[in-house]
Each structure stands twice: as structure tokens, then as C-alpha cells.
Amino acid sequence: MDIEEGFLSTKLKLKHHYYRLFSFFIGFAFVFLGAVFLSADVQWVLQSPLDYQVFQRQSRGAGDVLIKGHVKSEDAEGGVLQYRLVKDSMVDWQNFPADLENGIFENTVPVPSGGWYRLDLRVIKEDLPISEHVITHVGVGELFVVAGQSNAAN
């Protein structure tokens, strides 16, 4: 191998190294900008549902889940609140009636009974999410109260 071939080989290695470095920084920039955009100063105060809360079903196959709370943020004003209840597979986001000028929201949503759901809430503004909040265990089903002696649960 002569000096010129060695120079070209080194030049190609440097080119590949700079390409990888450039790709890394571009990827980092996208992740960082996405994280900055999603980290708008939104404080969630959720009164219902709480984690591991179970709602009594109203019929054999469904019940209503109360979603109630408020968001504290000027960033959320003019935005739209959306929710989705996820069980086994992802579902589409649904608009949730809310007065985000005051930050207050309260409504019930019908949910099929049986098993645990994950409640995802988000505020979107100009078709982009600015904040998300997740409750990982929300249930709809039968509720029983058992009281008595130590063998009452049997």
C-alpha cells in the first residue's frame, strides 16, 4: 500500500466517523427538542380516578369512569384535553370536554367492565402534545365489602 492509498483510507474513515457523529447530534437534537416541547410547565391535579381505583359497573358489560381534576398552567390555555383508556392494545385519543381557560375538567366516560385499564391524559395545542399524565391501574367491575369475623372472607 502506498502513501496515497493510506491517505484515502484514513480520509474515508474520518468521513465515516464525522457522519456517525453528525447523526448522533441530529438524533440528540430531535430527542432534546421533543422533551423540551413536552415539558411545558403543566401541573396535573387528578381527583379521580386514582391509581388502583375500581368503579362499580352499571350493567353486565360496562360502567362509567369519572375523570375529574384540573391542570395548572398558562401553557394549557387554549389547548384541548384528550384521553384514552388502554387495556390490551392502543386506542385512539378522544377529546374530553374541559374548560382549560380555568383548568377544570370533569366528566364520565363509559368503559367495558373487567380488568385493568391505563388512563392516558394529555393537553394538545396546535396539534402537538404539550403535557401528558398517566394513571396505570383503573378498573371497572364488581365491588364487594366483606366484614365480620376472621373467616368472613372465605
PDB file of C-alpha atoms in Angstrom, residues 6-80:
ATOM      1  CA  GLY A   6      -3.269   5.042   3.048  1.00  0.00           C
ATOM      2  CA  PHE A   7      -4.287   8.705   2.956  1.00  0.00           C
ATOM      3  CA  LEU A   8      -7.531   7.873   1.109  1.00  0.00           C
ATOM      4  CA  SER A   9      -8.301   5.053   3.538  1.00  0.00           C
ATOM      5  CA  THR A  10      -7.776   7.404   6.515  1.00  0.00           C
ATOM      6  CA  LYS A  11      -9.877  10.075   4.807  1.00  0.00           C
ATOM      7  CA  LEU A  12     -12.763   7.599   4.334  1.00  0.00           C
ATOM      8  CA  LYS A  13     -12.548   6.510   7.982  1.00  0.00           C
ATOM      9  CA  LEU A  14     -12.679  10.132   9.121  1.00  0.00           C
ATOM     10  CA  LYS A  15     -15.621  10.794   6.809  1.00  0.00           C
ATOM     11  CA  HIS A  16     -17.483   7.817   8.297  1.00  0.00           C
ATOM     12  CA  HIS A  17     -16.613   8.976  11.839  1.00  0.00           C
ATOM     13  CA  TYR A  18     -17.909  12.509  11.179  1.00  0.00           C
ATOM     14  CA  TYR A  19     -21.069  11.103   9.592  1.00  0.00           C
ATOM     15  CA  ARG A  20     -21.758   8.989  12.704  1.00  0.00           C
ATOM     16  CA  LEU A  21     -21.022  11.945  14.978  1.00  0.00           C
ATOM     17  CA  PHE A  22     -23.307  14.209  12.924  1.00  0.00           C
ATOM     18  CA  SER A  23     -26.098  11.582  13.000  1.00  0.00           C
ATOM     19  CA  PHE A  24     -25.755  11.286  16.770  1.00  0.00           C
ATOM     20  CA  PHE A  25     -26.077  15.037  17.296  1.00  0.00           C
ATOM     21  CA  ILE A  26     -29.063  15.303  14.948  1.00  0.00           C
ATOM     22  CA  GLY A  27     -30.804  12.459  16.815  1.00  0.00           C
ATOM     23  CA  PHE A  28     -29.956  14.032  20.163  1.00  0.00           C
ATOM     24  CA  ALA A  29     -31.324  17.381  18.985  1.00  0.00           C
ATOM     25  CA  PHE A  30     -34.661  15.804  17.984  1.00  0.00           C
ATOM     26  CA  VAL A  31     -34.983  13.991  21.306  1.00  0.00           C
ATOM     27  CA  PHE A  32     -33.987  17.083  23.279  1.00  0.00           C
ATOM     28  CA  LEU A  33     -36.345  19.388  21.385  1.00  0.00           C
ATOM     29  CA  GLY A  34     -39.181  16.876  21.783  1.00  0.00           C
ATOM     30  CA  ALA A  35     -38.513  16.630  25.510  1.00  0.00           C
ATOM     31  CA  VAL A  36     -38.413  20.407  25.837  1.00  0.00           C
ATOM     32  CA  PHE A  37     -41.691  20.750  23.950  1.00  0.00           C
ATOM     33  CA  LEU A  38     -43.396  18.051  26.029  1.00  0.00           C
ATOM     34  CA  SER A  39     -42.140  19.524  29.270  1.00  0.00           C
ATOM     35  CA  ALA A  40     -44.355  22.580  29.249  1.00  0.00           C
ATOM     36  CA  ASP A  41     -44.973  23.786  32.762  1.00  0.00           C
ATOM     37  CA  VAL A  42     -48.259  21.935  33.347  1.00  0.00           C
ATOM     38  CA  GLN A  43     -49.169  20.685  36.819  1.00  0.00           C
ATOM     39  CA  TRP A  44     -51.793  17.935  36.921  1.00  0.00           C
ATOM     40  CA  VAL A  45     -54.098  17.551  39.938  1.00  0.00           C
ATOM     41  CA  LEU A  46     -56.268  14.488  39.367  1.00  0.00           C
ATOM     42  CA  GLN A  47     -59.052  13.827  41.884  1.00  0.00           C
ATOM     43  CA  SER A  48     -60.483  10.831  40.033  1.00  0.00           C
ATOM     44  CA  PRO A  49     -59.514   8.196  39.118  1.00  0.00           C
ATOM     45  CA  LEU A  50     -56.707   7.373  41.497  1.00  0.00           C
ATOM     46  CA  ASP A  51     -54.246   4.554  40.886  1.00  0.00           C
ATOM     47  CA  TYR A  52     -55.867   1.153  41.594  1.00  0.00           C
ATOM     48  CA  GLN A  53     -59.338   2.700  41.876  1.00  0.00           C
ATOM     49  CA  VAL A  54     -62.179   0.387  40.807  1.00  0.00           C
ATOM     50  CA  PHE A  55     -65.524   1.753  39.588  1.00  0.00           C
ATOM     51  CA  GLN A  56     -68.724  -0.219  40.088  1.00  0.00           C
ATOM     52  CA  ARG A  57     -70.195  -1.412  36.808  1.00  0.00           C
ATOM     53  CA  GLN A  58     -73.742  -0.255  35.973  1.00  0.00           C
ATOM     54  CA  SER A  59     -74.624  -3.185  33.711  1.00  0.00           C
ATOM     55  CA  ARG A  60     -73.256  -6.631  32.965  1.00  0.00           C
ATOM     56  CA  GLY A  61     -70.777  -5.273  30.432  1.00  0.00           C
ATOM     57  CA  ALA A  62     -69.888  -1.669  31.291  1.00  0.00           C
ATOM     58  CA  GLY A  63     -69.511   1.047  33.854  1.00  0.00           C
ATOM     59  CA  ASP A  64     -68.712   4.739  33.983  1.00  0.00           C
ATOM     60  CA  VAL A  65     -65.325   6.108  34.999  1.00  0.00           C
ATOM     61  CA  LEU A  66     -65.284   9.596  36.482  1.00  0.00           C
ATOM     62  CA  ILE A  67     -62.360  11.691  35.245  1.00  0.00           C
ATOM     63  CA  LYS A  68     -62.072  14.809  37.363  1.00  0.00           C
ATOM     64  CA  GLY A  69     -59.339  17.279  38.159  1.00  0.00           C
ATOM     65  CA  HIS A  70     -57.598  20.365  36.912  1.00  0.00           C
ATOM     66  CA  VAL A  71     -54.428  21.483  35.222  1.00  0.00           C
ATOM     67  CA  LYS A  72     -52.464  24.466  36.448  1.00  0.00           C
ATOM     68  CA  SER A  73     -50.681  26.208  33.619  1.00  0.00           C
ATOM     69  CA  GLU A  74     -50.832  29.172  31.332  1.00  0.00           C
ATOM     70  CA  ASP A  75     -49.372  26.861  28.674  1.00  0.00           C
ATOM     71  CA  ALA A  76     -52.586  24.794  28.689  1.00  0.00           C
ATOM     72  CA  GLU A  77     -54.879  27.758  27.979  1.00  0.00           C
ATOM     73  CA  GLY A  78     -56.362  27.425  24.524  1.00  0.00           C
ATOM     74  CA  GLY A  79     -55.420  23.753  24.394  1.00  0.00           C
ATOM     75  CA  VAL A  80     -57.553  20.631  24.111  1.00  0.00           C
TER      76      VAL A  80
END
